[in-house]
Amino acid sequence: MSFLGRNTILTFAGIQYKNNMKNNISVIAFDADDTLWVNEPYFQETEQKFCALLEAYVPRHIAAQELFKTEMANLHLYGYGVKGFMLCMIETIDRVSKGKASIALIEASIALGKELLQKPIVLLDQVAETLQSLQGKYKLVMATKGDLLDQERKSKQSGLQSYFHHIEIMSDKKEGDYQKLMNHLDCRPDQFLMIGNSLKSDVLPVLALDAYAAHIPYHTTWAHEHTEQVPEHPRLMTLNAIQDILNYIS
Ligand SMILES: [Mg+2]
């Protein structure tokens, strides 16, 4: 579908969306990584350094594929976050080197992971201003997945905590997880809007529950979060930037 075609459809859908939302929404939940602050570029930078470490055994693109394979195989055991990623780096080193890699490679990978756990929090443009505009009018929630301690650190360092009524660090973002969150907040699906950069985690499960979703594409997305084309849906809108939500609900 052409860029123009898609925009035209979103405009029509947007009218109905805007009217329904204005009347109903009481809770706005925000994804955090790559919606409120920079995250995926840090992971990709670390992954590139990791693949360089393995060059004696496999070309970089193969190392990247092997690492992703390990991550997918372990997701159900480790969940999301840096610590699981570190274990996956170690397992990948062992597999691609057939157990021959020096312990120095393991040490280097642990150092890469620790570096990732201490990256500064860089807010995306207009995040604080947008939260400020919405605070008091809606119940604002942060809904993020990853390691508990790391997400707590990022949330504290972001300086955004005071905008939020509730911060939920989730082990996954599937329909059941959102249903639990809505139950906890005592809110019906038609009162709930989720805003995030991942169609797979922030949009599709929320629409499936008959709630509202706003997608803000980010320039870099983890392969696991990739999904098919953006669906057309009366309760979904696509935003270029976070502050665009104010055109719809404030
Ligand atoms: Mg995200």
GROMACS .gro file of C-alpha atoms and ligand atoms in nm:
model
  251
    1MET     CA    1   0.000   0.000   0.000
    2SER     CA    2   0.134   0.343  -0.087
    3PHE     CA    3   0.232   0.586   0.186
    4LEU     CA    4  -0.040   0.826   0.069
    5GLY     CA    5  -0.303   0.549   0.064
    6ARG     CA    6  -0.229   0.442   0.416
    7ASN     CA    7  -0.243   0.797   0.549
    8THR     CA    8  -0.579   0.856   0.384
    9ILE     CA    9  -0.729   0.551   0.550
   10LEU     CA   10  -0.586   0.648   0.887
   11THR     CA   11  -0.748   0.988   0.854
   12PHE     CA   12  -1.095   0.839   0.811
   13ALA     CA   13  -1.039   0.586   1.089
   14GLY     CA   14  -0.899   0.866   1.301
   15ILE     CA   15  -1.226   1.061   1.310
   16GLN     CA   16  -1.419   0.776   1.468
   17TYR     CA   17  -1.124   0.693   1.691
   18LYS     CA   18  -1.099   1.049   1.816
   19ASN     CA   19  -1.468   1.076   1.906
   20ASN     CA   20  -1.489   0.741   2.082
   21MET     CA   21  -1.166   0.789   2.267
   22LYS     CA   22  -1.246   1.134   2.397
   23ASN     CA   23  -1.559   1.002   2.564
   24ASN     CA   24  -1.416   0.686   2.708
   25ILE     CA   25  -1.047   0.688   2.789
   26SER     CA   26  -0.950   0.722   3.153
   27VAL     CA   27  -0.620   0.529   3.164
   28ILE     CA   28  -0.326   0.587   2.930
   29ALA     CA   29  -0.048   0.329   2.951
   30PHE     CA   30   0.293   0.394   2.800
   31ASP     CA   31   0.550   0.141   2.694
   32ALA     CA   32   0.893   0.260   2.815
   33ASP     CA   33   1.181   0.117   2.606
   34ASP     CA   34   1.196   0.304   2.273
   35THR     CA   35   0.871   0.484   2.353
   36LEU     CA   36   0.979   0.702   2.648
   37TRP     CA   37   1.356   0.647   2.626
   38VAL     CA   38   1.630   0.501   2.404
   39ASN     CA   39   1.686   0.126   2.445
   40GLU     CA   40   1.720  -0.087   2.133
   41PRO     CA   41   2.014   0.110   1.986
   42TYR     CA   42   2.212   0.023   2.303
   43PHE     CA   43   2.134  -0.348   2.257
   44GLN     CA   44   2.235  -0.333   1.891
   45GLU     CA   45   2.561  -0.158   1.973
   46THR     CA   46   2.636  -0.432   2.229
   47GLU     CA   47   2.542  -0.703   1.982
   48GLN     CA   48   2.784  -0.559   1.724
   49LYS     CA   49   3.066  -0.563   1.978
   50PHE     CA   50   2.974  -0.920   2.074
   51CYS     CA   51   2.976  -1.036   1.711
   52ALA     CA   52   3.320  -0.880   1.666
   53LEU     CA   53   3.442  -1.089   1.961
   54LEU     CA   54   3.338  -1.407   1.778
   55GLU     CA   55   3.506  -1.323   1.447
   56ALA     CA   56   3.773  -1.589   1.496
   57TYR     CA   57   3.495  -1.849   1.473
   58VAL     CA   58   3.217  -1.714   1.249
   59PRO     CA   59   3.147  -1.404   1.036
   60ARG     CA   60   2.965  -1.128   1.223
   61HIS     CA   61   2.629  -1.179   1.053
   62ILE     CA   62   2.633  -1.548   1.144
   63ALA     CA   63   2.721  -1.464   1.505
   64ALA     CA   64   2.420  -1.227   1.510
   65GLN     CA   65   2.192  -1.502   1.377
   66GLU     CA   66   2.325  -1.751   1.631
   67LEU     CA   67   2.277  -1.507   1.918
   68PHE     CA   68   1.918  -1.441   1.810
   69LYS     CA   69   1.856  -1.815   1.784
   70THR     CA   70   1.982  -1.860   2.141
   71GLU     CA   71   1.766  -1.573   2.266
   72MET     CA   72   1.453  -1.717   2.108
   73ALA     CA   73   1.525  -2.065   2.246
   74ASN     CA   74   1.564  -1.925   2.599
   75LEU     CA   75   1.293  -1.659   2.606
   76HIS     CA   76   1.051  -1.887   2.789
   77LEU     CA   77   1.315  -1.953   3.056
   78TYR     CA   78   1.483  -1.614   3.099
   79GLY     CA   79   1.215  -1.369   2.987
   80TYR     CA   80   1.317  -1.027   2.856
   81GLY     CA   81   1.609  -0.816   2.972
   82VAL     CA   82   1.984  -0.776   2.992
   83LYS     CA   83   2.064  -1.063   3.230
   84GLY     CA   84   1.903  -1.322   3.003
   85PHE     CA   85   2.081  -1.157   2.710
   86MET     CA   86   2.415  -1.203   2.890
   87LEU     CA   87   2.352  -1.573   2.945
   88CYS     CA   88   2.259  -1.603   2.578
   89MET     CA   89   2.587  -1.440   2.474
   90ILE     CA   90   2.777  -1.696   2.682
   91GLU     CA   91   2.579  -1.991   2.544
   92THR     CA   92   2.634  -1.863   2.189
   93ILE     CA   93   3.010  -1.837   2.243
   94ASP     CA   94   3.014  -2.195   2.367
   95ARG     CA   95   2.811  -2.324   2.071
   96VAL     CA   96   2.983  -2.144   1.784
   97SER     CA   97   3.331  -2.215   1.921
   98LYS     CA   98   3.232  -2.576   1.995
   99GLY     CA   99   3.347  -2.526   2.351
  100LYS     CA  100   3.692  -2.401   2.244
  101ALA     CA  101   3.660  -2.028   2.315
  102SER     CA  102   3.888  -1.873   2.573
  103ILE     CA  103   3.741  -1.765   2.905
  104ALA     CA  104   3.850  -1.413   2.804
  105LEU     CA  105   3.556  -1.407   2.560
  106ILE     CA  106   3.317  -1.492   2.843
  107GLU     CA  107   3.470  -1.214   3.053
  108ALA     CA  108   3.436  -0.968   2.765
  109SER     CA  109   3.069  -1.061   2.720
  110ILE     CA  110   2.994  -1.016   3.089
  111ALA     CA  111   3.161  -0.675   3.070
  112LEU     CA  112   2.943  -0.585   2.769
  113GLY     CA  113   2.633  -0.684   2.963
  114LYS     CA  114   2.734  -0.484   3.269
  115GLU     CA  115   2.799  -0.184   3.046
  116LEU     CA  116   2.449  -0.222   2.905
  117LEU     CA  117   2.306  -0.226   3.259
  118GLN     CA  118   2.466   0.113   3.325
  119LYS     CA  119   2.376   0.303   3.010
  120PRO     CA  120   2.242   0.652   3.068
  121ILE     CA  121   1.870   0.711   3.026
  122VAL     CA  122   1.808   0.934   2.727
  123LEU     CA  123   1.448   1.047   2.693
  124LEU     CA  124   1.295   1.066   2.349
  125ASP     CA  125   1.180   1.408   2.224
  126GLN     CA  126   0.878   1.570   2.389
  127VAL     CA  127   0.820   1.282   2.632
  128ALA     CA  128   0.824   1.486   2.954
  129GLU     CA  129   0.619   1.767   2.796
  130THR     CA  130   0.354   1.524   2.671
  131LEU     CA  131   0.323   1.348   3.008
  132GLN     CA  132   0.299   1.686   3.176
  133SER     CA  133   0.007   1.782   2.948
  134LEU     CA  134  -0.179   1.458   3.017
  135GLN     CA  135  -0.115   1.437   3.391
  136GLY     CA  136  -0.422   1.516   3.597
  137LYS     CA  137  -0.657   1.457   3.302
  138TYR     CA  138  -0.591   1.085   3.275
  139LYS     CA  139  -0.451   0.812   3.498
  140LEU     CA  140  -0.104   0.757   3.350
  141VAL     CA  141   0.062   0.416   3.370
  142MET     CA  142   0.403   0.289   3.262
  143ALA     CA  143   0.382  -0.068   3.130
  144THR     CA  144   0.721  -0.213   3.049
  145LYS     CA  145   0.881  -0.556   3.027
  146GLY     CA  146   1.236  -0.659   3.116
  147ASP     CA  147   1.448  -0.733   3.422
  148LEU     CA  148   1.280  -0.597   3.734
  149LEU     CA  149   1.588  -0.428   3.880
  150ASP     CA  150   1.701  -0.282   3.548
  151GLN     CA  151   1.357  -0.144   3.458
  152GLU     CA  152   1.332   0.005   3.809
  153ARG     CA  153   1.673   0.170   3.760
  154LYS     CA  154   1.574   0.313   3.424
  155SER     CA  155   1.242   0.432   3.553
  156LYS     CA  156   1.408   0.610   3.852
  157GLN     CA  157   1.683   0.764   3.638
  158SER     CA  158   1.433   0.882   3.378
  159GLY     CA  159   1.295   1.142   3.618
  160LEU     CA  160   0.947   1.052   3.489
  161GLN     CA  161   0.817   0.855   3.786
  162SER     CA  162   0.612   1.138   3.932
  163TYR     CA  163   0.395   1.152   3.620
  164PHE     CA  164   0.272   0.798   3.672
  165HIS     CA  165  -0.008   0.672   3.891
  166HIS     CA  166   0.125   0.318   3.849
  167ILE     CA  167   0.437   0.152   3.706
  168GLU     CA  168   0.394  -0.209   3.596
  169ILE     CA  169   0.705  -0.414   3.514
  170MET     CA  170   0.567  -0.709   3.322
  171SER     CA  171   0.729  -1.043   3.241
  172ASP     CA  172   0.548  -1.040   2.907
  173LYS     CA  173   0.295  -0.832   2.717
  174LYS     CA  174   0.037  -1.077   2.597
  175GLU     CA  175  -0.342  -1.047   2.619
  176GLY     CA  176  -0.354  -1.211   2.963
  177ASP     CA  177  -0.090  -0.970   3.096
  178TYR     CA  178  -0.289  -0.667   2.978
  179GLN     CA  179  -0.611  -0.813   3.114
  180LYS     CA  180  -0.443  -0.848   3.454
  181LEU     CA  181  -0.322  -0.488   3.434
  182MET     CA  182  -0.671  -0.358   3.348
  183ASN     CA  183  -0.823  -0.564   3.630
  184HIS     CA  184  -0.566  -0.419   3.868
  185LEU     CA  185  -0.652  -0.067   3.754
  186ASP     CA  186  -1.027  -0.138   3.770
  187CYS     CA  187  -1.067  -0.027   3.414
  188ARG     CA  188  -1.270  -0.156   3.120
  189PRO     CA  189  -1.100  -0.212   2.783
  190ASP     CA  190  -1.283   0.083   2.627
  191GLN     CA  191  -1.131   0.308   2.896
  192PHE     CA  192  -0.775   0.192   2.827
  193LEU     CA  193  -0.529   0.330   2.573
  194MET     CA  194  -0.182   0.177   2.527
  195ILE     CA  195   0.092   0.375   2.352
  196GLY     CA  196   0.411   0.204   2.234
  197ASN     CA  197   0.661   0.129   1.960
  198SER     CA  198   0.601  -0.245   1.924
  199LEU     CA  199   0.304  -0.369   1.724
  200LYS     CA  200   0.353  -0.716   1.863
  201SER     CA  201   0.377  -0.619   2.232
  202ASP     CA  202   0.202  -0.283   2.265
  203VAL     CA  203  -0.068  -0.292   1.998
  204LEU     CA  204  -0.198  -0.632   1.886
  205PRO     CA  205  -0.276  -0.783   2.230
  206VAL     CA  206  -0.443  -0.457   2.339
  207LEU     CA  207  -0.666  -0.443   2.029
  208ALA     CA  208  -0.755  -0.808   2.082
  209LEU     CA  209  -0.899  -0.709   2.421
  210ASP     CA  210  -1.111  -0.432   2.261
  211ALA     CA  211  -0.898  -0.156   2.412
  212TYR     CA  212  -0.736   0.134   2.224
  213ALA     CA  213  -0.378   0.144   2.098
  214ALA     CA  214  -0.147   0.405   1.951
  215HIS     CA  215   0.161   0.292   1.765
  216ILE     CA  216   0.469   0.515   1.745
  217PRO     CA  217   0.718   0.341   1.515
  218TYR     CA  218   1.080   0.369   1.631
  219HIS     CA  219   1.367   0.364   1.382
  220THR     CA  220   1.522   0.051   1.538
  221THR     CA  221   1.322  -0.252   1.649
  222TRP     CA  222   1.444  -0.586   1.785
  223ALA     CA  223   1.382  -0.869   1.537
  224HIS     CA  224   1.161  -1.048   1.792
  225GLU     CA  225   0.923  -0.751   1.800
  226HIS     CA  226   0.887  -0.739   1.422
  227THR     CA  227   0.546  -0.825   1.294
  228GLU     CA  228   0.348  -0.809   0.975
  229GLN     CA  229   0.219  -0.483   0.829
  230VAL     CA  230   0.042  -0.234   1.049
  231PRO     CA  231  -0.320  -0.356   1.070
  232GLU     CA  232  -0.609  -0.125   0.989
  233HIS     CA  233  -0.829  -0.107   1.293
  234PRO     CA  234  -1.081   0.149   1.418
  235ARG     CA  235  -0.920   0.154   1.764
  236LEU     CA  236  -0.562   0.185   1.637
  237MET     CA  237  -0.382   0.498   1.539
  238THR     CA  238  -0.030   0.554   1.414
  239LEU     CA  239   0.159   0.853   1.549
  240ASN     CA  240   0.477   1.008   1.415
  241ALA     CA  241   0.576   1.130   1.759
  242ILE     CA  242   0.450   1.103   2.115
  243GLN     CA  243   0.314   1.458   2.135
  244ASP     CA  244   0.075   1.383   1.845
  245ILE     CA  245  -0.148   1.201   2.094
  246LEU     CA  246  -0.249   1.542   2.228
  247ASN     CA  247  -0.431   1.610   1.900
  248TYR     CA  248  -0.660   1.320   1.978
  249ILE     CA  249  -0.731   1.320   2.346
  250SER     CA  250  -0.642   1.638   2.528
  251MG      MG  251   0.925  -0.065   2.347
   0.00000   0.00000   0.00000
